[in-house]
Coordinates of C-alpha atoms in Angstrom, one line a residue:
Chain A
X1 CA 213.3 -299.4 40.6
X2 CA 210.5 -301.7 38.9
X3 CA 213.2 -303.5 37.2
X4 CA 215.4 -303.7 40.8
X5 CA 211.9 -305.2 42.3
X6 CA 211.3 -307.7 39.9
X7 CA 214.7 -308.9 40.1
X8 CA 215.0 -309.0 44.0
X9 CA 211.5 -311.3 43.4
X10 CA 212.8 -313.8 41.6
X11 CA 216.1 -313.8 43.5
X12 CA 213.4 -314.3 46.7
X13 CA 211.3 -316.8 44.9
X14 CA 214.1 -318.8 43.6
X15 CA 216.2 -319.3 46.8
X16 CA 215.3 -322.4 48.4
X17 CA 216.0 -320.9 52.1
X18 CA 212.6 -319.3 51.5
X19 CA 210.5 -322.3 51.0
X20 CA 211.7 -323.6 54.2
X21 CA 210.9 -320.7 56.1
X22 CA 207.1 -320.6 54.3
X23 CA 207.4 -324.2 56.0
X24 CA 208.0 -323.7 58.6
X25 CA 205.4 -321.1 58.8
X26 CA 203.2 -323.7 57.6
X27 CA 204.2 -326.1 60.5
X28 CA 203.3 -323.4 63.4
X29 CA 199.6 -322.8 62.0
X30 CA 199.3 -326.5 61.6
X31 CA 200.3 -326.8 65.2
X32 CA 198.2 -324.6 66.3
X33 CA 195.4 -326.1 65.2
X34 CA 196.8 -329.1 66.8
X35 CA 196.7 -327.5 70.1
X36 CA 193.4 -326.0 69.3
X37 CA 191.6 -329.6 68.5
X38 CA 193.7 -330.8 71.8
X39 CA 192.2 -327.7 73.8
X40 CA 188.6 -328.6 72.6
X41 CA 189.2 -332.4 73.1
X42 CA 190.0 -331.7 76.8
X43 CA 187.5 -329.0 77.5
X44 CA 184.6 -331.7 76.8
X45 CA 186.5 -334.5 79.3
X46 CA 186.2 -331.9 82.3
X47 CA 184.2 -331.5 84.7
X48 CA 182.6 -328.2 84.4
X49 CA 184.7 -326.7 88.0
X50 CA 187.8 -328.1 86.3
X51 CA 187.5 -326.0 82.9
X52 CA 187.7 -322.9 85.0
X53 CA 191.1 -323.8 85.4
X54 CA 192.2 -324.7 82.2
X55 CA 194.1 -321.5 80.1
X56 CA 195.0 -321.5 76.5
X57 CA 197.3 -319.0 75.3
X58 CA 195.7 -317.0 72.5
X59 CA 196.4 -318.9 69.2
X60 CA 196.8 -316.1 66.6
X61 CA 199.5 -314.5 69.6
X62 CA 201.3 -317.9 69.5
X63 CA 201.6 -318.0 65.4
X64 CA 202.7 -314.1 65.8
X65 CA 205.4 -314.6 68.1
X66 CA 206.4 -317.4 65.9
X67 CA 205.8 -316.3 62.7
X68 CA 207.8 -313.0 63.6
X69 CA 211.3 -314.8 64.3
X70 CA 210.3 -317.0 60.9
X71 CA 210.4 -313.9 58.9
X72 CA 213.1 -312.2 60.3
X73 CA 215.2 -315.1 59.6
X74 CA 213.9 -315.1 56.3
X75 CA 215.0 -311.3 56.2
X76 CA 218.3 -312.0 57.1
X77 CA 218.8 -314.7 54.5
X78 CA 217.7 -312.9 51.8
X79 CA 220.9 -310.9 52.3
X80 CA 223.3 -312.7 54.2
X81 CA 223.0 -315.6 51.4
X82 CA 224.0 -313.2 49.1
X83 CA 226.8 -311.8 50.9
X84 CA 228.2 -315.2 51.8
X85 CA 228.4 -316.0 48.2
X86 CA 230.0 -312.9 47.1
X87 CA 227.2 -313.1 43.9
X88 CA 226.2 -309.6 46.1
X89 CA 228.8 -308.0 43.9
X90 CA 227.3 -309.0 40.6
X91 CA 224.4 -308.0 41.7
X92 CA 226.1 -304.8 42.2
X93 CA 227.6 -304.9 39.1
X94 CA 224.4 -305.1 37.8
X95 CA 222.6 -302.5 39.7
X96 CA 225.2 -300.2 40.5
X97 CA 222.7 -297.9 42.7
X98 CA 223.2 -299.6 46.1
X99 CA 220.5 -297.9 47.9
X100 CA 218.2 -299.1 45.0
X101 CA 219.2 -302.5 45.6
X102 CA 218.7 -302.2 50.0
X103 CA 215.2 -300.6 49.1
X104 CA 214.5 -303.3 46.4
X105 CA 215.3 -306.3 49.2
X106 CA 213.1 -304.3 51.6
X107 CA 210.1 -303.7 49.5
X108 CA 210.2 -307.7 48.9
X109 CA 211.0 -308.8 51.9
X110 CA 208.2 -306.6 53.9
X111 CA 205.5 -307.7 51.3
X112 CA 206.4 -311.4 51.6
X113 CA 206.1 -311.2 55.5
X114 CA 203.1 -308.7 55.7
X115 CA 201.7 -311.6 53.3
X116 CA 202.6 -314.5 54.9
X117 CA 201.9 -313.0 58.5
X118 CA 198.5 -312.2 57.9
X119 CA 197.8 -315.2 56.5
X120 CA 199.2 -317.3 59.1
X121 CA 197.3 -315.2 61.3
X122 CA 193.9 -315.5 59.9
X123 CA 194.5 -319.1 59.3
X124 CA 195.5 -319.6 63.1
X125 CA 192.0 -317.5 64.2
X126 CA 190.2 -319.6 61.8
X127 CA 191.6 -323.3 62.6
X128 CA 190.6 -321.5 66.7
X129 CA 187.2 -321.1 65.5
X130 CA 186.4 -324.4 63.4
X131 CA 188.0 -326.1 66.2
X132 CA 187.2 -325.0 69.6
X133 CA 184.2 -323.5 68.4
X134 CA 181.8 -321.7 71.0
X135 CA 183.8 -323.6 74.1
X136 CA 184.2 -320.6 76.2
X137 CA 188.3 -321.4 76.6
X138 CA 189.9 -318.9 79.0
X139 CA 192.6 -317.1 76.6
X140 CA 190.4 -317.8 73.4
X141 CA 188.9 -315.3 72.3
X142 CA 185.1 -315.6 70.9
X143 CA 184.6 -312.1 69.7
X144 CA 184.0 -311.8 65.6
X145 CA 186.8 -311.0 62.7
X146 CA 185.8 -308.0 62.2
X147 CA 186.2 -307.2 65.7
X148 CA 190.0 -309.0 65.8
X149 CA 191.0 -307.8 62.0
X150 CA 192.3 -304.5 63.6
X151 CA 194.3 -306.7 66.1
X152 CA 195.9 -309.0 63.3
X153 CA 196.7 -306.4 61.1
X154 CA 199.0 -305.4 63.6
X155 CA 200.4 -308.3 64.3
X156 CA 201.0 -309.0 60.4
X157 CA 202.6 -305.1 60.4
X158 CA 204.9 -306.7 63.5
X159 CA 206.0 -309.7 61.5
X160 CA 207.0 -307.3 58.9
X161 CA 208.9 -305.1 61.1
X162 CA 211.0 -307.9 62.4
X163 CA 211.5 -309.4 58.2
X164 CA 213.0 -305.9 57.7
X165 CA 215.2 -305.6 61.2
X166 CA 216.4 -309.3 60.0
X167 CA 217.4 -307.9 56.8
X168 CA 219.0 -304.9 58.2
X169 CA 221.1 -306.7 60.4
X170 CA 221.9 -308.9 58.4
X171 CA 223.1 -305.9 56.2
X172 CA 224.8 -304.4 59.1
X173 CA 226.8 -307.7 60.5
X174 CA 227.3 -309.0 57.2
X175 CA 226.9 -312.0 58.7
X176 CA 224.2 -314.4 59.2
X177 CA 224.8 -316.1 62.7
X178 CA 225.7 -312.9 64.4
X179 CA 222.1 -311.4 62.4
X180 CA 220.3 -314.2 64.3
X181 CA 222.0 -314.0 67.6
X182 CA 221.0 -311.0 67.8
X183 CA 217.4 -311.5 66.6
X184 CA 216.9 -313.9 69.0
X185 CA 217.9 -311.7 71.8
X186 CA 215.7 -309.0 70.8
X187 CA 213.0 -311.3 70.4
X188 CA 213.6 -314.1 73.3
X189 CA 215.6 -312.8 75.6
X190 CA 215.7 -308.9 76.3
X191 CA 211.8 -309.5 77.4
X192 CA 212.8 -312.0 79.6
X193 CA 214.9 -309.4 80.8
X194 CA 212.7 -306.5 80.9
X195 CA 210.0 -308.7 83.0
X196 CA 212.8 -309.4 85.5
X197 CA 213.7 -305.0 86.1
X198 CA 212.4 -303.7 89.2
X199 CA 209.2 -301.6 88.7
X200 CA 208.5 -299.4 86.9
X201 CA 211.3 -300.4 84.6
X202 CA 210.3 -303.6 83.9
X203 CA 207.0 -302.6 82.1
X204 CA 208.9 -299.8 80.8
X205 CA 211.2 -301.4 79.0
X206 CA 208.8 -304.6 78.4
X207 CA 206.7 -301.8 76.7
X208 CA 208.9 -300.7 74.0
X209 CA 210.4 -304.3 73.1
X210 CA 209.6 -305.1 69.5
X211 CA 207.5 -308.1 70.1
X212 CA 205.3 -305.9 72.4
X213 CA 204.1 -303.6 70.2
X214 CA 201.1 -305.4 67.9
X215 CA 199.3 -305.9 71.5
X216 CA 199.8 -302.1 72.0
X217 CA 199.2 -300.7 68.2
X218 CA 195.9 -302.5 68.0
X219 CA 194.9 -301.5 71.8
X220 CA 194.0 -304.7 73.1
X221 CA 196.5 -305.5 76.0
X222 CA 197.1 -309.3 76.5
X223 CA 196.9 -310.4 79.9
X224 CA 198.7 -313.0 79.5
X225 CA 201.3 -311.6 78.1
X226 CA 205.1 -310.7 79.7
X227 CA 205.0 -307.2 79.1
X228 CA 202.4 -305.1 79.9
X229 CA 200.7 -301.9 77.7
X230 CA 201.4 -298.9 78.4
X231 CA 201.9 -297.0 74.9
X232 CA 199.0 -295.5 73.0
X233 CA 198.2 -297.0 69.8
X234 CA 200.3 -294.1 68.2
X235 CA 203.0 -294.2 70.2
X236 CA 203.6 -298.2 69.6
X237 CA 203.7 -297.6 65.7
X238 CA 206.5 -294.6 66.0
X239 CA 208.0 -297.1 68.4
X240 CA 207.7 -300.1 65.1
X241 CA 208.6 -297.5 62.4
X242 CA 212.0 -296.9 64.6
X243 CA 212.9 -300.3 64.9
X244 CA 212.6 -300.5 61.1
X245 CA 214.2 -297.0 60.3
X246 CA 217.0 -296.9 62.4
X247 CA 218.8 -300.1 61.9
X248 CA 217.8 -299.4 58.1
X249 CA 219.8 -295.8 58.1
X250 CA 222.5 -297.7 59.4
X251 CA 222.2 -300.5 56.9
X252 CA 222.4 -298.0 54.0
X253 CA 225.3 -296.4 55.1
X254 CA 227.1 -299.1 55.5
X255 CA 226.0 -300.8 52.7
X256 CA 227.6 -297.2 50.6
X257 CA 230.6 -296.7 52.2
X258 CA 231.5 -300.5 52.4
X259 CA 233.6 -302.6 49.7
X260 CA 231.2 -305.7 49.3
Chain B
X1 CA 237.5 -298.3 26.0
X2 CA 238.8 -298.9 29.3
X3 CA 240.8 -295.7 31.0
X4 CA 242.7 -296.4 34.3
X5 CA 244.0 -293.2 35.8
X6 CA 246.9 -293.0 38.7
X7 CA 244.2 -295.9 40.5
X8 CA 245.2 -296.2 44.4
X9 CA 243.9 -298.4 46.7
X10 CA 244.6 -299.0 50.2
X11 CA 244.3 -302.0 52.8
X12 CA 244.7 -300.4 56.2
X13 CA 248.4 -299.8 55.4
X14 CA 248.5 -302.0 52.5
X15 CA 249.0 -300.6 49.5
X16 CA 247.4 -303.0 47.5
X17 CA 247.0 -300.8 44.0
X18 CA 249.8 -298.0 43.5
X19 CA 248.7 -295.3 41.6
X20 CA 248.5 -297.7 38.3
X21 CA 247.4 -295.8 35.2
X22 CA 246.6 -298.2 32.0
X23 CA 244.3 -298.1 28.8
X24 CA 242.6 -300.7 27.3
X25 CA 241.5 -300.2 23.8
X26 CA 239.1 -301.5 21.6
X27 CA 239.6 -304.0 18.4
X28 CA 242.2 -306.2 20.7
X29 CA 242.2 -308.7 23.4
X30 CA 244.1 -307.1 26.4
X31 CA 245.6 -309.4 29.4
X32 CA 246.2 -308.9 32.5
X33 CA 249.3 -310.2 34.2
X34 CA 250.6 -310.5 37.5
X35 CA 251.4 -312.5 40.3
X36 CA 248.6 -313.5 43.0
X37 CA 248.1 -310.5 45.3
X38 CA 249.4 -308.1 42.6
X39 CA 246.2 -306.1 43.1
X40 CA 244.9 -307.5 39.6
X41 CA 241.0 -307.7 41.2
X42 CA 241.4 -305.0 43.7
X43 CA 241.5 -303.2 40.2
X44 CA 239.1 -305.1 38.2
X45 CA 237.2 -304.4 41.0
X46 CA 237.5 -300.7 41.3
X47 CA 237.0 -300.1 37.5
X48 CA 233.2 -301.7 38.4
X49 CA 232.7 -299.4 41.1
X50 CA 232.4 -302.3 43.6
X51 CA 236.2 -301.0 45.8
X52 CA 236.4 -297.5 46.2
X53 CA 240.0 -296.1 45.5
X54 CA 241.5 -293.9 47.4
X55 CA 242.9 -291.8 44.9
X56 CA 242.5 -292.0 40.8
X57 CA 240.2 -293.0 38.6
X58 CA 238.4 -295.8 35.9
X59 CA 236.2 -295.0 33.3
X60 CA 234.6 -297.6 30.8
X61 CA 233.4 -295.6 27.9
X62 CA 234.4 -292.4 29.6
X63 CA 232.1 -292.5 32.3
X64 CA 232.2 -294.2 35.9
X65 CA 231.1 -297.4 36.3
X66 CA 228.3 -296.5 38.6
X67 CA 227.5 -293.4 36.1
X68 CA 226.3 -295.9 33.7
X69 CA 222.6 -296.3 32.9
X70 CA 222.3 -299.7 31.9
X71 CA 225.6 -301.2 32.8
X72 CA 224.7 -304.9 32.3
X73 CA 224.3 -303.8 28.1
X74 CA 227.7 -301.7 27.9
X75 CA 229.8 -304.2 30.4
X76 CA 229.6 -307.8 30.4
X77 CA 231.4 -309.3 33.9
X78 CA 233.1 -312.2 35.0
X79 CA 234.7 -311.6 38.0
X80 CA 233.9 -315.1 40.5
X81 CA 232.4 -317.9 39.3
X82 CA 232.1 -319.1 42.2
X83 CA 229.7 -316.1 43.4
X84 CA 226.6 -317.6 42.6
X85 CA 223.9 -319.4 45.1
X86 CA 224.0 -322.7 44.8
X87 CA 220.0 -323.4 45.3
X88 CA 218.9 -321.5 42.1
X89 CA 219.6 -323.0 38.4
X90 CA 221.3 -321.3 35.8
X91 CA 217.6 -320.5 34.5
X92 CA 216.6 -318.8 37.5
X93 CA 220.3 -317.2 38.1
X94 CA 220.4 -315.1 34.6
X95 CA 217.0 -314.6 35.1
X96 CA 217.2 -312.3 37.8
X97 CA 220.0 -310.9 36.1
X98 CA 218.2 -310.6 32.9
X99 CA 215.4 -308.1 35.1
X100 CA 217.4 -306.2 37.1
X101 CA 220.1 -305.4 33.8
X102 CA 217.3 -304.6 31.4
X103 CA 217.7 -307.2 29.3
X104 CA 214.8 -309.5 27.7
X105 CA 214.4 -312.9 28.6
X106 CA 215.2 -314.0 25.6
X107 CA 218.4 -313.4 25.8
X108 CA 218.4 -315.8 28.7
X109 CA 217.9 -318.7 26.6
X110 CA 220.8 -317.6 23.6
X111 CA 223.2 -317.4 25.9
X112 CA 222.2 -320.6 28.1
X113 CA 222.7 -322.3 24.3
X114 CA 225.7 -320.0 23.5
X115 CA 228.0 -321.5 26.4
X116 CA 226.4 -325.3 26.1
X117 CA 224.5 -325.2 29.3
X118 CA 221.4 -326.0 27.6
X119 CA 221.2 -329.9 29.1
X120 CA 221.4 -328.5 32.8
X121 CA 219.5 -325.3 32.6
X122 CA 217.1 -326.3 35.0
X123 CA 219.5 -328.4 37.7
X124 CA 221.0 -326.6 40.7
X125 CA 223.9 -324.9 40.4
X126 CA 225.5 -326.5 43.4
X127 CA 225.8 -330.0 41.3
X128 CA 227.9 -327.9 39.0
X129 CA 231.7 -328.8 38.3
X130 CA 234.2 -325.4 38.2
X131 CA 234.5 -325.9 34.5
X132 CA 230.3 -325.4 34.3
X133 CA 230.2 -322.3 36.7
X134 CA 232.7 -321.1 34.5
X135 CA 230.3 -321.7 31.4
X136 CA 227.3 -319.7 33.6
X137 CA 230.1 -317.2 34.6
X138 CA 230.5 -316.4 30.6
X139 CA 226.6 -316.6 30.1
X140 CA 226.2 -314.0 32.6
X141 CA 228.5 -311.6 31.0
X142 CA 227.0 -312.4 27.5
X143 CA 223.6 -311.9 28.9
X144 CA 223.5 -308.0 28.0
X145 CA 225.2 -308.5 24.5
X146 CA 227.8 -305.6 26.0
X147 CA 230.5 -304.2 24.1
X148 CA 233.2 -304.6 26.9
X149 CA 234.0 -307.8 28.4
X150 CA 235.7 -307.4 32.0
X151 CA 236.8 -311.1 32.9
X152 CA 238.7 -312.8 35.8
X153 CA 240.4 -315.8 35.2
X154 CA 237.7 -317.3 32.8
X155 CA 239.5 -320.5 31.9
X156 CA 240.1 -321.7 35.5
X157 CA 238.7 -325.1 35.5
X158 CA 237.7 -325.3 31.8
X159 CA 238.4 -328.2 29.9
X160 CA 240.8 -327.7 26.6
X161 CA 237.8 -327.9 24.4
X162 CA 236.4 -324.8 27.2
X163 CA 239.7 -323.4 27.0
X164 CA 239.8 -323.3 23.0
X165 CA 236.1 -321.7 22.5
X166 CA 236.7 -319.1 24.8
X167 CA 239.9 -317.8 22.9
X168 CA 237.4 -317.7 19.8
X169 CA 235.2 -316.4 21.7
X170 CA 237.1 -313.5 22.8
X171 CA 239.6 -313.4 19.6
X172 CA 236.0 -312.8 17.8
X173 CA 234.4 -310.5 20.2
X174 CA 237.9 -308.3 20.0
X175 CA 237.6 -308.6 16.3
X176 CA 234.5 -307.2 15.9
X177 CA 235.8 -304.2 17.4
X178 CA 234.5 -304.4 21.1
X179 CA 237.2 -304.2 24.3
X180 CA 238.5 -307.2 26.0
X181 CA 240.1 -306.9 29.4
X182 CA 241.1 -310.6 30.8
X183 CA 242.7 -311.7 33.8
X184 CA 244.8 -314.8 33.7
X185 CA 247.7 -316.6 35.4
X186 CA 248.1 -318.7 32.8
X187 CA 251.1 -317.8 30.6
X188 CA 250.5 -320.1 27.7
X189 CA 246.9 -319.6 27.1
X190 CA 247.6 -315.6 27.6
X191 CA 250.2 -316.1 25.1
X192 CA 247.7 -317.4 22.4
X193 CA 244.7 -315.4 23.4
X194 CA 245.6 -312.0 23.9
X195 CA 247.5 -309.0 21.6
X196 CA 248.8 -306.7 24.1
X197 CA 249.6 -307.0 27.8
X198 CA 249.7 -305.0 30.9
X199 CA 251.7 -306.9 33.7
X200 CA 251.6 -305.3 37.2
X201 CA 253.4 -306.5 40.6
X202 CA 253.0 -305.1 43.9
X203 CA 250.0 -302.7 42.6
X204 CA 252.1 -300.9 40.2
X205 CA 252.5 -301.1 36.6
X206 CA 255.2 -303.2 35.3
X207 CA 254.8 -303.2 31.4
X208 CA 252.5 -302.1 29.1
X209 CA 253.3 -303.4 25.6
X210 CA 252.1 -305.4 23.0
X211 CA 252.1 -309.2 22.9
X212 CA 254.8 -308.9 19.8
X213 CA 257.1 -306.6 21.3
X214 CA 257.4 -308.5 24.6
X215 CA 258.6 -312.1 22.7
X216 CA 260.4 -310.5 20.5
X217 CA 263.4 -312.0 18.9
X218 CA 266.5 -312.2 22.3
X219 CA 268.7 -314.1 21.5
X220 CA 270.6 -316.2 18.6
X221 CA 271.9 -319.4 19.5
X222 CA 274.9 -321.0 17.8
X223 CA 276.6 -324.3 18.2
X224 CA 280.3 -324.8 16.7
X225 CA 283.2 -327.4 16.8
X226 CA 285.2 -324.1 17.4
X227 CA 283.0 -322.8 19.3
X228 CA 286.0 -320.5 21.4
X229 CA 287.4 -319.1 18.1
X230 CA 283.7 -318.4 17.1
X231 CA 283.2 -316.8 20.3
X232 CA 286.3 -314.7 19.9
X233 CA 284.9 -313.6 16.2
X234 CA 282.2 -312.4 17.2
X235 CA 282.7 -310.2 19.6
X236 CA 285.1 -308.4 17.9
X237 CA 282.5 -307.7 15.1
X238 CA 280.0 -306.4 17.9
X239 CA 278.3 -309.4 19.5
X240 CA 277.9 -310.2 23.6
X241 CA 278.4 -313.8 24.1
X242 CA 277.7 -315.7 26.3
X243 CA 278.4 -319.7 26.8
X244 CA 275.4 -321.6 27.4
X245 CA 275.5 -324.7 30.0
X246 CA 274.8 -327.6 27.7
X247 CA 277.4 -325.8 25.2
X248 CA 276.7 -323.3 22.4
X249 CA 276.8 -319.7 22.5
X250 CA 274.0 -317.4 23.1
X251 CA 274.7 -314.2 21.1
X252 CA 273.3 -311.1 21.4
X253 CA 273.3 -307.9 19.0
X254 CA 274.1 -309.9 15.7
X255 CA 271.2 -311.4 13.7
X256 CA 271.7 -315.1 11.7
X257 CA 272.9 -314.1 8.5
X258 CA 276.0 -311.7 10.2
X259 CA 277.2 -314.6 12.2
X260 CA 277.1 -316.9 9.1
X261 CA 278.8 -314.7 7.0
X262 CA 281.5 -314.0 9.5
X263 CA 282.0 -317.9 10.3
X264 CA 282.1 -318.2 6.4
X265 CA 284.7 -315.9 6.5
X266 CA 286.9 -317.5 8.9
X267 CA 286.4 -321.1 7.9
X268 CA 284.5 -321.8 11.6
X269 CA 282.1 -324.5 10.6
X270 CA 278.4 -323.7 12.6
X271 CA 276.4 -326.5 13.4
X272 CA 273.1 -324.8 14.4
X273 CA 271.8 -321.4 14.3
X274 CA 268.6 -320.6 15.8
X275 CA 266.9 -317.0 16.2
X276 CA 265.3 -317.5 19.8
X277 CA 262.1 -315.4 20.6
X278 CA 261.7 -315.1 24.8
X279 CA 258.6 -316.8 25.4
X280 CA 255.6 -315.0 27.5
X281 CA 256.2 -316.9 30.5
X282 CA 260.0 -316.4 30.5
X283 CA 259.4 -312.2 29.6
X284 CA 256.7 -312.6 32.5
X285 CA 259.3 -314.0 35.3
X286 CA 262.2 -311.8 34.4
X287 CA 259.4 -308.3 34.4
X288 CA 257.9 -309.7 37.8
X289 CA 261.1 -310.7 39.4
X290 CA 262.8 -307.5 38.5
X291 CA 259.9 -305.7 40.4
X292 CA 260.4 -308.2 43.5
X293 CA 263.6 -307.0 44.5
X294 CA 262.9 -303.4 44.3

């Protein structure tokens, strides 16, 4: 297994797909701190009734949402690029265990994005911090790290969750369009669905959607946000570990039964 | 050692491999023969537990494929050389390899040096011209040092200086008493690299012989000024006879020195005999056309 690991790294670390998704990580905290020095900027121009009405969305929420598609895409290509290629079956040829190889990819790609998530996360929070400072910014939140840490650790376990349901899909469809289609509706469009059911459906169903759930795992509902909470902390992470066990049961057997 | 036994596969309702049943031994270069969608890969593909049959089996040392602890160091493979990812070098592409097969990195660098990539080890791949995927094809099923070579098509694209150091490479490798199990299309370079052949069509087995026994010695070919009395003689001592279309006789059953005696005999002067062998490619067609029109 170390030896399936170590390969799946380098096969990661050497595919140039990746380095543009880093990137483009990159680019969304850099933006954010963009909108963050923008925010403070305008703050000090108003008058002191008009900053009541000026909202920033929370940064670190932003570079999650953001961040989480980033990843899954990354998920998806660090199988679809192989099955597009056909080297897949040398690398099956080479590790003849295919389960081995689907946990392998997993184990990489959920370290690279729990990695790479956090850090985007913390980086956002502190560009938020240097930038807007002590401007009390309706949406920005003041409070301490240590206070927020529980919040972003969720968030960083979210990106991951949507890395691995990239890579299962991608697994799954064998395909990388159709992998990203229907990424994007999970993560895009079904909320914009969900918002527009009748009550109480529409929280219902807002609730369980996978971008949802850091807000609810960490207990700190976002008024701002589309969807509301209404799962316990608990409940939202058996809701993430079933987005990421289910469409990876699937992927597995498939993966088995399928000629590659 | 390479054991195919009664190997089916299907395609929907495609037969594509037809209960085909074939050994390949050690100490010898074995091709593989047969016309595109013959099921040539479907089976090369089976034997490396990559297609599942439907019925049958392939074992490589007497185990299956996927029973094989480290199969990178027993099987070296070759099956697309296209099937690589254009964004990694050959450095980074046999490195991964070289980790997940359990096989130290220095082995990386012989075999980068073995198949004359040394120069590009660290460009893209996608730069690469067919003949130099080929090259990193080869590397890659060097990379284990394996005692069984499994290879599809390796010459495709290869220059004739490519073409020539793969035949030593294999004529050597069979030598030293390892298996050899190579694809080709081409009839010519099969003709010089390999000792024995198996030729299927439609998925099933056509031939399984050696090299020698399939260009055999066919025909004689005689020319004669009286050519229709020669004709005459020699089938009555036995021979079949057939006129050939730019004149001469193509004889059959008699070997050189009977039909010079007997035109000796008779006073029929002979103006050319020639023993003619059947060459691969024309042993090939008349095996695979036979099979067409079953």
């Amino acid at each position: 297994m170390i030896d399936a690991l170590a390969a799946e790294w380098l096969k990661l670390r050497t595919l140039r797909s990746t380095s543009v998704v880093l990137a483009v990580v990159a680019v969304v905290v850099a933006l954010m701190a963009l909108l963050a020095w923008w925010s403070a900027n305008l703050w000090d121009g108003l008058s002191p009734g008009d900053r009541d009405h000026l909202v920033v969305s929370p940064l670190p929420d932003v570079t999650h949402m953001l961040a989480s598609l980033c990843l899954a895409v990354l998920g998806v290509l660090a199988f679809s690029g192989e099955q597009g290629t056909g080297m897949i079956r040398t690398t099956f040829t080479v590790l003849p265990s295919r389960g081995r190889v689907l946990a392998a990819k997993a184990g990489v790609v959920a370290a690279v994005a729990a990695c790479t998530g956090l850090t985007a996360v913390l980086a956002t929070y502190a560009a938020g911090r240097l930038l807007i400072g002590d401007r009390p910014i309706r949406g920005q939140s003041a409070e301490v790290l240590s206070r927020q840490l529980p919040h972003f650790l969720a968030m960083s376990l979210s990106i991951t969750m949507f890395a691995l349901l990239g890579l299962c899909l991608a697994v799954i469809t064998r395909s990388a369009v159709a992998a990203i289609a229907t990424l994007v509706a999970v993560w895009y469009v079904l909320p914009i669905v969900g918002y527009n059911l009748p009550a109480p459906w529409g929280d219902r169903v807002g609730s369980i959607l996978p971008g949802a759930l850091a807000d609810q795992l960490a207990g700190t509902g976002n008024p701002d946000a589309v969807t509301v909470a209404l799962l316990p902390p608990l409940a939202a992470l058996a809701v993430m570990a079933a987005y990421v066990a289910v469409p990876y049961g699937v992927a597995a057997v498939l993966l088995a039964r399928r000629d590659p | 050692m390479i054991e195919v036994r009664e190997l089916t596969k299907r395609f929907g309702r495609t037969v594509a491999v037809d209960g085909l049943t074939f050994h390949v031994k050690p100490g010898r270069v074995t091709g593989f023969l047969g016309p595109n969608g013959a099921g040539k890969s479907t089976t090369l593909r089976m034997i490396l537990g990559l297609d599942r049959p439907a019925s049958g089996e392939a074992l490589v040392g007497g185990r299956r494929y996927d029973r094989l602890r480290h199969p990178m160091r027993e099987v070296g493979v070759l099956l697309d050389a296209g099937a690589v990812q254009g964004g990694r070098t050959p450095l980074g592409h046999l490195s991964w390899m070289a980790r997940a097969g359990g096989v130290g990195r220095d082995r990386v660098v012989t075999v980068i040096e073995q198949v004359g990539l040394a120069g590009v080890a660290r460009k893209r791949i996608r730069g690469f011209s067919l003949g130099m995927r080929q090259r990193l094809g080869i590397a890659a099923a060097l990379l284990g040092d394996p005692g069984v070579l499994l290879l599809d098509e390796p010459v495709n694209g290869l220059d004739p200086d490519g073409v020539r150091w793969i035949r030593e490479l294999l004529r050597e490798f069979a030598a030293e008493g390892h298996t050899v199990l190579l694809s080709s299309h081409l009839m010519s370079e099969m003709e010089l690299t390999a000792d024995h052949l198996v030729v299927i069509g439609r998925g099933r087995l056509i031939t399984d012989a050696s090299m020698r026994e399939l260009t055999a010695v066919r025909d004689v070919f005689v020319r004669s000024s009286r050519a229709a009395d020669l004709a005459t003689a020699l089938s009555a001592a036995g021979g079949t006879v057939a006129a050939e279309d730019g004149g001469g006789l193509s004889v059959r059953g008699l070997d050189p020195a009977e039909i010079g005696d007997l035109a000796a005999r008779q006073a029929i002067p002979l103006h050319e005999v020639t023993p003619r062998g059947a060459s691969l490619e024309e042993t090939y067609l008349r095996l695979t056309a036979r099979e067409a029109d079953r």
